[in-house]
Amino acid sequence: MSSISTKRRQRLPTLFEVLNRRTLTPVDLFAFYVFMRDQHRSVDYLDFWLDIAQHMSLCRHYVRQLRRSVLVATPDLEKDSSKHSSQVLEAFKLQQHSEIANGPEQESKRVSMILRSESSASGSKVFPKGNSALRSLERLKQIENVEERHDDDEPTVDSPLAQVNSSTVTRAHIRESAYRIMVTYLVAGAESELVLPLPIIRGITTAIEVDGRDDPEVFDEAKDYVFQAMEREAFPAFLSNKALGNLVPAGALLRLIVGLFSLFAAFWVAFILIFLDWKPKSTRLWLILPFSIGIYGCLSYQYDLDPLIVFAGYSELNFMKLMRIEEPYVKSLLIRRAIWVMSLVIVLVIGLCVLFGLVPGKRL
């Protein structure tokens, strides 16, 4: 992703930008995956979306191979009597013209048209018999350099399709991919069964099992439904957690516990110094330490934001695990909020220290 585009984006990113890897930490796809897995507890929906995206990538690769093989096999198409080759090449030409006219948003329909043309020409309907779950096709392999950045948190998956990426993609691989998505997410009692409208599920299973389809357009309706569900329910919470704060719930709770304990200790010591009429009175200035820790911890919990970590340029990915803040707009937003929280801490600490420092001592 171009750094120029991120600098020009003076707003929070959209879900579409996050899923298509057009954002940086802490609002990138990897952070969203970890949030869906650990906090929102609905990672199966994101897995489903990523698996369909991987299926689409597999289909694109197959179509490119198909076009090359057709051109090599029929260098002079007008003199060739191959109906199969003619149909496929003509479909690919239509796909190229459609891409120029309609843009990338129609890619699924174009690739599906080519695959259906090739399938009808070959007349084959073969389904894989395997029923092992397609988890996430190395879920975050779509994220660039994710292994180097977050080795400990990346989900590891043994996917048969992962071995296909660097080799020749066949139609059997595409059929297997479509079938595995169906049995993993859409079949009743599946390992990662999703709650989707029944007409959508029936449409997909009928298209794959009865019609013999495996093109990406089969999943378009389900993909749109899952996207809208994530955009409506999970993504606002993700932005609130990562763009307006930099703490995970466990980290915020730890700061609250430390803050409350420090405030209790500060008030306890302050009242002891007052009621014992401790001399010299300047001893009360040491109250600034527990008051500072206590108020800092409580406000960090209240705002889900640790100002010192923000000033250092980091945000929590998991409990006690940090990642750099690289998204420019999010970084500026967090810095402004961190300055506000630190200002509140300073004002409250000064107020409490002045209050307990000026109260006259009275020995009981």
Coordinates of C-alpha atoms in Angstrom, one line a residue:
M1 CA 0.0 0.0 0.0
S2 CA 1.3 3.4 -0.9
S3 CA 2.3 5.6 2.0
I4 CA 1.0 8.6 0.1
S5 CA -2.5 7.3 0.2
T6 CA -2.4 6.8 4.0
K7 CA -1.1 10.3 4.5
R8 CA -3.8 11.9 2.4
R9 CA -6.6 10.0 4.3
Q10 CA -7.6 12.4 7.0
R11 CA -10.3 10.1 8.4
L12 CA -10.8 6.8 9.9
P13 CA -10.5 3.8 7.5
T14 CA -13.5 1.9 6.3
L15 CA -14.0 -1.9 6.6
F16 CA -13.4 -2.3 2.9
E17 CA -10.0 -0.6 3.2
V18 CA -9.1 -2.8 6.2
L19 CA -10.1 -6.1 4.5
N20 CA -8.2 -5.1 1.4
R21 CA -5.0 -4.3 3.3
R22 CA -5.0 -0.5 2.6
T23 CA -4.4 0.5 6.2
L24 CA -1.6 0.3 8.7
T25 CA -1.3 -0.7 12.3
P26 CA -3.2 -0.5 14.7
V27 CA -6.2 -0.6 12.3
D28 CA -4.8 -3.2 9.8
L29 CA -6.3 -6.6 8.9
F30 CA -4.1 -8.5 11.4
A31 CA -5.3 -6.3 14.2
F32 CA -8.9 -6.7 13.1
Y33 CA -8.5 -10.5 13.0
V34 CA -7.0 -10.5 16.5
F35 CA -9.9 -8.3 17.7
M36 CA -12.5 -10.5 16.2
R37 CA -10.9 -13.6 17.7
D38 CA -10.1 -12.4 21.2
Q39 CA -12.7 -9.7 22.0
H40 CA -15.7 -9.8 19.7
R41 CA -15.7 -13.6 19.6
S42 CA -17.0 -13.8 16.0
V43 CA -13.8 -14.6 14.0
D44 CA -15.7 -17.3 12.0
Y45 CA -17.3 -14.5 10.0
L46 CA -14.0 -13.0 9.1
D47 CA -12.6 -16.4 8.4
F48 CA -15.4 -17.0 6.0
W49 CA -14.8 -13.7 4.2
L50 CA -11.0 -14.4 4.0
D51 CA -11.7 -17.9 2.6
I52 CA -13.9 -16.5 -0.1
A53 CA -11.2 -13.9 -1.0
Q54 CA -8.7 -16.8 -1.2
H55 CA -11.1 -18.7 -3.4
M56 CA -11.4 -15.7 -5.7
S57 CA -7.6 -15.4 -5.8
L58 CA -7.4 -19.1 -6.8
C59 CA -10.0 -18.6 -9.5
R60 CA -8.1 -15.6 -10.9
H61 CA -4.9 -17.6 -11.0
Y62 CA -6.7 -20.4 -12.8
V63 CA -8.2 -18.0 -15.4
R64 CA -4.8 -16.6 -16.2
Q65 CA -3.4 -20.1 -16.6
L66 CA -6.4 -21.0 -18.8
R67 CA -5.9 -18.0 -21.1
R68 CA -2.2 -18.8 -21.5
S69 CA -2.8 -22.4 -22.2
V70 CA -5.5 -21.5 -24.8
L71 CA -3.2 -19.1 -26.6
V72 CA -0.4 -21.7 -26.7
A73 CA -2.7 -24.5 -27.8
T74 CA -4.5 -22.5 -30.5
P75 CA -2.1 -19.8 -31.8
D76 CA -4.3 -19.3 -34.9
L77 CA -7.8 -19.5 -33.4
E78 CA -9.7 -18.8 -36.7
K79 CA -8.2 -22.0 -38.2
D80 CA -8.8 -24.1 -35.2
S81 CA -12.0 -26.1 -34.8
S82 CA -11.8 -26.4 -31.0
K83 CA -15.1 -25.2 -29.7
H84 CA -13.9 -25.4 -26.1
S85 CA -10.9 -23.2 -26.8
S86 CA -12.9 -20.7 -28.7
Q87 CA -15.5 -20.4 -26.0
V88 CA -13.0 -19.8 -23.3
L89 CA -10.9 -17.3 -25.2
E90 CA -13.9 -15.4 -26.2
A91 CA -15.1 -15.3 -22.6
F92 CA -11.7 -14.0 -21.5
K93 CA -11.8 -11.2 -24.2
L94 CA -15.2 -10.2 -22.9
Q95 CA -13.8 -10.2 -19.4
Q96 CA -11.0 -7.8 -20.4
H97 CA -13.4 -5.4 -22.1
S98 CA -15.7 -5.6 -19.0
E99 CA -12.8 -4.8 -16.7
I100 CA -12.0 -1.7 -18.6
A101 CA -15.7 -0.6 -18.7
N102 CA -16.8 -1.5 -15.2
G103 CA -13.8 -1.5 -12.9
P104 CA -12.5 -4.0 -10.3
E105 CA -15.9 -4.3 -8.5
Q106 CA -17.2 -6.5 -11.2
E107 CA -14.3 -8.9 -11.0
S108 CA -16.2 -11.7 -9.3
K109 CA -18.9 -11.7 -12.1
R110 CA -16.3 -11.7 -14.8
V111 CA -14.2 -14.5 -13.4
S112 CA -17.4 -16.5 -12.8
M113 CA -18.5 -16.0 -16.4
I114 CA -15.2 -17.4 -17.6
L115 CA -15.3 -20.4 -15.3
R116 CA -18.9 -21.3 -16.2
S117 CA -17.9 -21.0 -19.9
E118 CA -15.0 -23.3 -19.4
S119 CA -17.1 -25.7 -17.3
S120 CA -19.9 -25.9 -19.8
A121 CA -17.5 -26.5 -22.6
S122 CA -15.7 -29.3 -20.8
G123 CA -19.0 -30.7 -19.4
S124 CA -17.5 -32.0 -16.2
K125 CA -19.0 -32.1 -12.7
V126 CA -16.7 -33.6 -10.2
F127 CA -16.7 -33.0 -6.5
P128 CA -14.0 -33.7 -4.0
K129 CA -14.9 -36.3 -1.4
G130 CA -12.9 -34.9 1.4
N131 CA -14.8 -33.4 4.3
S132 CA -11.9 -31.9 6.3
A133 CA -12.6 -28.3 7.4
L134 CA -11.1 -25.4 5.5
R135 CA -10.2 -23.1 8.3
S136 CA -8.6 -20.0 7.0
L137 CA -6.1 -20.9 4.2
E138 CA -3.4 -19.6 6.5
R139 CA -5.8 -16.9 7.7
L140 CA -3.6 -13.9 7.6
K141 CA -1.4 -14.9 4.7
Q142 CA -3.1 -12.1 2.8
I143 CA -1.4 -9.7 5.1
E144 CA 2.0 -8.6 3.9
N145 CA 4.9 -9.6 6.2
V146 CA 2.6 -10.8 9.0
E147 CA 5.0 -13.6 10.0
E148 CA 7.8 -11.1 10.7
R149 CA 5.6 -8.7 12.7
H150 CA 3.5 -11.0 14.8
D151 CA 4.8 -14.5 14.8
D152 CA 3.3 -15.5 18.2
D153 CA -0.3 -14.4 17.3
E154 CA -0.7 -15.6 13.8
P155 CA -3.1 -18.5 13.5
T156 CA -1.4 -21.5 11.9
V157 CA -3.4 -23.8 9.6
D158 CA -2.6 -26.8 7.5
S159 CA -4.5 -26.1 4.3
P160 CA -4.2 -28.2 1.2
L161 CA -4.7 -25.1 -0.9
A162 CA -1.7 -23.4 0.7
Q163 CA 0.5 -25.8 -1.2
V164 CA -1.1 -24.8 -4.5
N165 CA -0.2 -21.1 -4.4
S166 CA 3.3 -21.6 -6.0
S167 CA 2.3 -24.4 -8.4
T168 CA -0.3 -25.0 -11.2
V169 CA -3.9 -24.4 -10.2
T170 CA -6.3 -27.0 -11.6
R171 CA -10.1 -27.0 -11.8
A172 CA -10.1 -29.7 -9.1
H173 CA -8.4 -27.2 -6.7
I174 CA -11.2 -24.7 -7.4
R175 CA -13.9 -27.3 -6.9
E176 CA -12.3 -28.5 -3.7
S177 CA -12.0 -24.9 -2.4
A178 CA -15.7 -24.2 -3.0
Y179 CA -16.8 -27.5 -1.5
R180 CA -14.7 -27.0 1.6
I181 CA -16.0 -23.6 2.2
M182 CA -19.5 -25.0 2.0
V183 CA -18.9 -27.9 4.5
T184 CA -17.0 -25.7 6.9
Y185 CA -19.4 -22.8 7.3
L186 CA -22.8 -23.6 5.7
V187 CA -23.7 -27.2 6.5
A188 CA -25.7 -27.8 9.6
G189 CA -23.5 -28.9 12.5
A190 CA -20.3 -27.7 10.6
E191 CA -17.2 -26.9 12.6
S192 CA -17.6 -23.2 12.1
E193 CA -21.2 -23.0 11.1
L194 CA -22.4 -19.4 10.5
V195 CA -25.8 -18.0 11.2
L196 CA -27.0 -16.9 7.7
P197 CA -30.4 -16.6 6.2
L198 CA -31.7 -20.0 5.1
P199 CA -32.3 -18.9 1.4
I200 CA -28.7 -17.9 1.1
I201 CA -27.5 -21.2 2.4
R202 CA -29.8 -23.2 0.2
G203 CA -28.8 -21.2 -2.8
I204 CA -25.1 -21.9 -2.3
T205 CA -25.5 -25.6 -1.5
T206 CA -27.8 -26.1 -4.5
A207 CA -25.4 -24.3 -6.8
I208 CA -22.4 -26.4 -5.7
E209 CA -24.0 -29.8 -5.1
V210 CA -26.7 -29.8 -7.8
D211 CA -25.6 -27.4 -10.5
G212 CA -21.9 -28.2 -10.1
R213 CA -20.8 -24.6 -9.9
D214 CA -17.6 -23.5 -8.2
D215 CA -17.2 -20.0 -9.5
P216 CA -16.8 -17.1 -6.9
E217 CA -20.2 -15.6 -7.8
V218 CA -21.8 -18.5 -5.9
F219 CA -20.7 -16.9 -2.6
D220 CA -21.4 -13.3 -3.5
E221 CA -24.7 -13.0 -1.6
A222 CA -23.3 -14.6 1.5
K223 CA -20.1 -12.5 1.3
D224 CA -22.1 -9.3 1.1
Y225 CA -24.3 -10.4 4.0
V226 CA -21.2 -11.2 6.2
F227 CA -19.5 -7.9 5.2
Q228 CA -22.6 -5.9 6.2
A229 CA -22.8 -7.8 9.5
M230 CA -19.2 -7.0 10.3
E231 CA -19.6 -3.4 9.2
R232 CA -22.6 -2.9 11.4
E233 CA -21.6 -4.8 14.5
A234 CA -17.9 -5.6 14.9
F235 CA -16.1 -2.8 13.0
P236 CA -17.4 0.2 15.0
A237 CA -16.2 -1.6 18.2
F238 CA -12.9 -2.3 16.5
L239 CA -12.4 1.4 15.6
S240 CA -13.4 2.5 19.1
N241 CA -10.9 0.1 20.6
K242 CA -8.0 0.7 18.3
A243 CA -8.4 4.3 16.9
L244 CA -9.7 6.0 20.1
G245 CA -7.8 3.9 22.6
N246 CA -4.7 1.7 22.8
L247 CA -5.6 -0.9 25.5
V248 CA -7.2 -4.3 25.4
P249 CA -9.7 -5.1 28.1
A250 CA -7.2 -7.0 30.2
G251 CA -4.7 -4.2 30.1
A252 CA -7.3 -1.6 31.0
L253 CA -8.5 -3.8 33.9
L254 CA -5.0 -4.2 35.2
R255 CA -4.5 -0.4 35.3
L256 CA -7.8 0.0 37.1
I257 CA -6.8 -2.5 39.8
V258 CA -3.4 -0.8 40.3
G259 CA -5.0 2.7 40.2
L260 CA -7.7 1.8 42.8
F261 CA -5.0 0.3 45.1
S262 CA -2.8 3.3 44.7
L263 CA -5.7 5.7 45.5
F264 CA -6.6 3.7 48.6
A265 CA -3.0 3.9 49.7
A266 CA -2.8 7.6 49.0
F267 CA -5.9 8.5 50.9
W268 CA -5.0 6.2 53.8
V269 CA -1.5 7.8 54.1
A270 CA -3.0 11.3 53.7
F271 CA -5.4 10.9 56.6
I272 CA -2.8 9.4 58.8
L273 CA -0.5 12.4 58.2
I274 CA -3.4 14.8 59.0
F275 CA -4.7 13.1 62.1
L276 CA -1.2 12.5 63.5
D277 CA -0.3 16.1 62.7
W278 CA 3.0 14.8 61.1
K279 CA 5.9 17.2 61.1
P280 CA 7.3 18.6 58.9
K281 CA 4.3 19.3 56.8
S282 CA 6.3 19.1 53.6
T283 CA 6.2 15.3 54.0
R284 CA 2.7 15.4 52.5
L285 CA 4.3 16.3 49.1
W286 CA 5.2 12.6 48.8
L287 CA 1.4 12.0 48.3
I288 CA 1.9 13.1 44.7
L289 CA 3.3 9.6 43.8
P290 CA 0.4 7.4 44.9
F291 CA -2.1 10.0 43.7
S292 CA -0.4 10.2 40.3
I293 CA -0.4 6.4 39.9
G294 CA -3.9 6.0 41.1
I295 CA -5.5 8.7 38.9
Y296 CA -3.4 7.7 35.9
G297 CA -4.6 4.1 36.2
C298 CA -8.2 4.9 36.7
L299 CA -8.3 7.4 33.8
S300 CA -6.5 4.9 31.5
Y301 CA -9.2 2.4 32.3
Q302 CA -11.9 5.0 31.7
Y303 CA -10.6 6.1 28.3
D304 CA -9.1 2.7 27.3
L305 CA -5.9 4.7 26.6
D306 CA -2.4 4.7 28.2
P307 CA -0.9 8.1 27.4
L308 CA 2.7 7.1 28.0
I309 CA 2.4 4.2 25.6
V310 CA 0.8 6.5 23.0
F311 CA 3.6 9.0 23.3
A312 CA 6.1 6.1 22.7
G313 CA 4.2 5.3 19.5
Y314 CA 2.7 1.9 20.6
S315 CA -0.7 0.3 21.0
E316 CA -1.6 -3.0 22.7
L317 CA -2.3 -5.9 20.3
N318 CA -2.8 -8.5 23.0
F319 CA -2.3 -8.3 26.8
M320 CA 1.3 -7.0 27.4
K321 CA 2.1 -7.3 23.6
L322 CA 2.6 -4.0 21.8
M323 CA 2.5 -3.0 18.1
R324 CA 3.6 0.3 16.5
I325 CA 1.1 3.0 15.6
E326 CA 1.7 3.6 11.9
E327 CA -1.6 4.8 10.5
P328 CA -1.0 8.6 10.4
Y329 CA -4.5 9.9 11.1
V330 CA -5.0 7.3 14.0
K331 CA -1.7 8.3 15.4
S332 CA -2.6 12.0 15.5
L333 CA -6.0 11.2 17.0
L334 CA -4.5 9.1 19.7
I335 CA -1.9 11.7 20.6
R336 CA -4.6 14.4 21.0
R337 CA -6.6 12.1 23.3
A338 CA -3.4 11.2 25.2
I339 CA -2.7 14.9 25.8
W340 CA -6.2 15.3 27.1
V341 CA -5.9 12.4 29.5
M342 CA -2.5 13.6 30.8
S343 CA -4.0 17.0 31.3
L344 CA -6.8 15.6 33.4
V345 CA -4.3 13.5 35.4
I346 CA -2.1 16.5 36.1
V347 CA -5.1 18.7 37.1
L348 CA -6.6 16.1 39.4
V349 CA -3.2 15.2 41.1
I350 CA -2.4 18.9 41.7
G351 CA -5.9 19.5 43.1
L352 CA -5.7 16.5 45.5
C353 CA -2.1 17.3 46.6
V354 CA -3.0 21.0 47.3
L355 CA -6.2 19.9 49.2
F356 CA -4.4 17.5 51.5
G357 CA -1.3 19.6 51.7
L358 CA -3.1 22.7 53.1
V359 CA -5.5 20.9 55.5
P360 CA -4.2 21.7 59.0
G361 CA -3.1 18.7 61.1
K362 CA -5.0 17.7 64.2
R363 CA -3.8 15.0 66.4
L364 CA -6.6 12.8 67.7

